[in-house]
Amino acid sequence: MKTKTRKKHNTITEGSGNVFADMGVPEPEHALAKAKLAAKIAAAIEEEELTQTEAAERLGTDQAKVSAIIRGRLDQFSTERLLQYAQMIGYDVEIRFSRRHQRTGHLRIGT
């Protein structure tokens, strides 16, 4: 019995650092910013051991919206709303501007 061994040629493509840009999502910087904000909100909820209902009360919203944030379903949330939620859950939010020498600037959320 013969066994054929084939070498598979895997191609590895280095990402850009923004998975949303790599996937072709429109406005990838905004999508990444929203995802980072949601991750911070979810981390605070977990860290404080809040139920989704308790988190919803603190954020002035309903449990379904907290669930959506935790699960990364962010279509219904603006970046502004997520920034407000981050503040309400206990984060200080700092917005910085720096002038770019190109036509358009970039949106970036630091962690």
Short mmCIF file of C-alpha atoms in Angstrom, two decimals:
data_model
loop_
_atom_site.label_atom_id
_atom_site.label_comp_id
_atom_site.label_asym_id
_atom_site.label_seq_id
_atom_site.Cartn_x
_atom_site.Cartn_y
_atom_site.Cartn_z
CA MET A 1 0.00 0.00 0.00
CA LYS A 2 1.43 3.34 -1.07
CA THR A 3 0.81 6.53 0.75
CA LYS A 4 1.00 9.73 -1.20
CA THR A 5 2.13 12.71 0.70
CA ARG A 6 1.27 16.04 -0.81
CA LYS A 7 2.76 19.20 0.40
CA LYS A 8 0.14 21.83 0.74
CA HIS A 9 1.15 25.30 -0.25
CA ASN A 10 -0.50 27.62 2.16
CA THR A 11 -0.47 31.28 1.39
CA ILE A 12 -0.28 33.58 4.33
CA THR A 13 -1.34 37.17 3.88
CA GLU A 14 -0.40 39.66 6.53
CA GLY A 15 -3.37 41.70 7.73
CA SER A 16 -3.54 45.45 7.79
CA GLY A 17 -4.20 45.59 11.52
CA ASN A 18 -7.88 46.27 10.92
CA VAL A 19 -9.89 43.13 10.29
CA PHE A 20 -12.80 45.22 9.03
CA ALA A 21 -10.61 46.78 6.32
CA ASP A 22 -9.29 43.34 5.40
CA MET A 23 -12.87 42.09 5.01
CA GLY A 24 -13.91 45.06 2.88
CA VAL A 25 -16.36 46.52 5.40
CA PRO A 26 -17.41 50.09 4.52
CA GLU A 27 -15.86 52.66 6.88
CA PRO A 28 -13.55 50.10 8.53
CA GLU A 29 -12.04 52.60 10.98
CA HIS A 30 -15.48 53.38 12.38
CA ALA A 31 -16.33 49.68 12.60
CA LEU A 32 -13.08 48.98 14.48
CA ALA A 33 -13.66 51.92 16.84
CA LYS A 34 -17.15 50.67 17.65
CA ALA A 35 -15.85 47.13 18.21
CA LYS A 36 -13.17 48.39 20.60
CA LEU A 37 -15.71 50.46 22.53
CA ALA A 38 -18.07 47.51 22.78
CA ALA A 39 -15.23 45.29 24.02
CA LYS A 40 -14.40 47.81 26.75
CA ILE A 41 -18.04 48.05 27.80
CA ALA A 42 -18.36 44.26 27.88
CA ALA A 43 -15.12 44.00 29.89
CA ALA A 44 -16.41 46.47 32.48
CA ILE A 45 -19.68 44.56 32.79
CA GLU A 46 -17.77 41.31 33.33
CA GLU A 47 -15.25 42.90 35.70
CA GLU A 48 -18.01 44.31 37.89
CA GLU A 49 -19.92 41.02 37.64
CA LEU A 50 -23.06 42.80 36.49
CA THR A 51 -25.94 40.93 34.96
CA GLN A 52 -27.13 42.25 31.63
CA THR A 53 -30.21 43.62 33.39
CA GLU A 54 -28.08 45.45 35.97
CA ALA A 55 -25.84 46.83 33.21
CA ALA A 56 -28.91 47.96 31.26
CA GLU A 57 -30.19 49.85 34.30
CA ARG A 58 -26.86 51.61 34.69
CA LEU A 59 -26.75 52.49 30.98
CA GLY A 60 -30.38 53.61 30.85
CA THR A 61 -31.28 51.09 28.20
CA ASP A 62 -32.78 47.62 27.99
CA GLN A 63 -31.22 44.20 28.44
CA ALA A 64 -31.52 43.36 24.73
CA LYS A 65 -29.26 46.27 23.81
CA VAL A 66 -26.68 45.22 26.38
CA SER A 67 -26.79 41.73 24.92
CA ALA A 68 -26.25 43.17 21.43
CA ILE A 69 -23.19 45.11 22.63
CA ILE A 70 -21.69 42.07 24.33
CA ARG A 71 -22.27 39.95 21.22
CA GLY A 72 -20.77 42.59 18.92
CA ARG A 73 -24.00 43.32 17.08
CA LEU A 74 -23.36 47.02 16.79
CA ASP A 75 -25.39 48.13 13.76
CA GLN A 76 -27.98 49.86 15.95
CA PHE A 77 -25.39 51.87 17.91
CA SER A 78 -23.60 55.03 16.90
CA THR A 79 -20.03 55.64 18.00
CA GLU A 80 -21.36 58.53 20.08
CA ARG A 81 -23.83 56.27 21.90
CA LEU A 82 -21.09 53.72 22.67
CA LEU A 83 -18.85 56.52 23.97
CA GLN A 84 -21.68 57.59 26.29
CA TYR A 85 -22.15 54.01 27.48
CA ALA A 86 -18.41 53.70 28.14
CA GLN A 87 -18.61 56.78 30.36
CA MET A 88 -21.72 55.54 32.11
CA ILE A 89 -20.08 52.18 32.87
CA GLY A 90 -17.09 53.90 34.46
CA TYR A 91 -14.50 54.81 31.83
CA ASP A 92 -12.95 58.21 31.32
CA VAL A 93 -13.12 59.05 27.63
CA GLU A 94 -10.51 61.27 26.03
CA ILE A 95 -10.75 62.51 22.46
CA ARG A 96 -7.58 63.86 20.85
CA PHE A 97 -7.08 65.58 17.56
CA SER A 98 -3.89 65.78 15.55
CA ARG A 99 -3.56 67.40 12.15
CA ARG A 100 -2.75 65.11 9.25
CA HIS A 101 -0.95 66.23 6.15
CA GLN A 102 -3.15 64.13 3.93
CA ARG A 103 -6.67 64.85 2.77
CA THR A 104 -8.55 62.78 5.34
CA GLY A 105 -7.75 61.83 8.89
CA HIS A 106 -8.27 58.54 10.71
CA LEU A 107 -10.46 57.53 13.60
CA ARG A 108 -8.68 55.49 16.25
CA ILE A 109 -9.77 54.25 19.66
CA GLY A 110 -6.82 53.46 21.96
CA THR A 111 -7.06 50.84 24.63
#
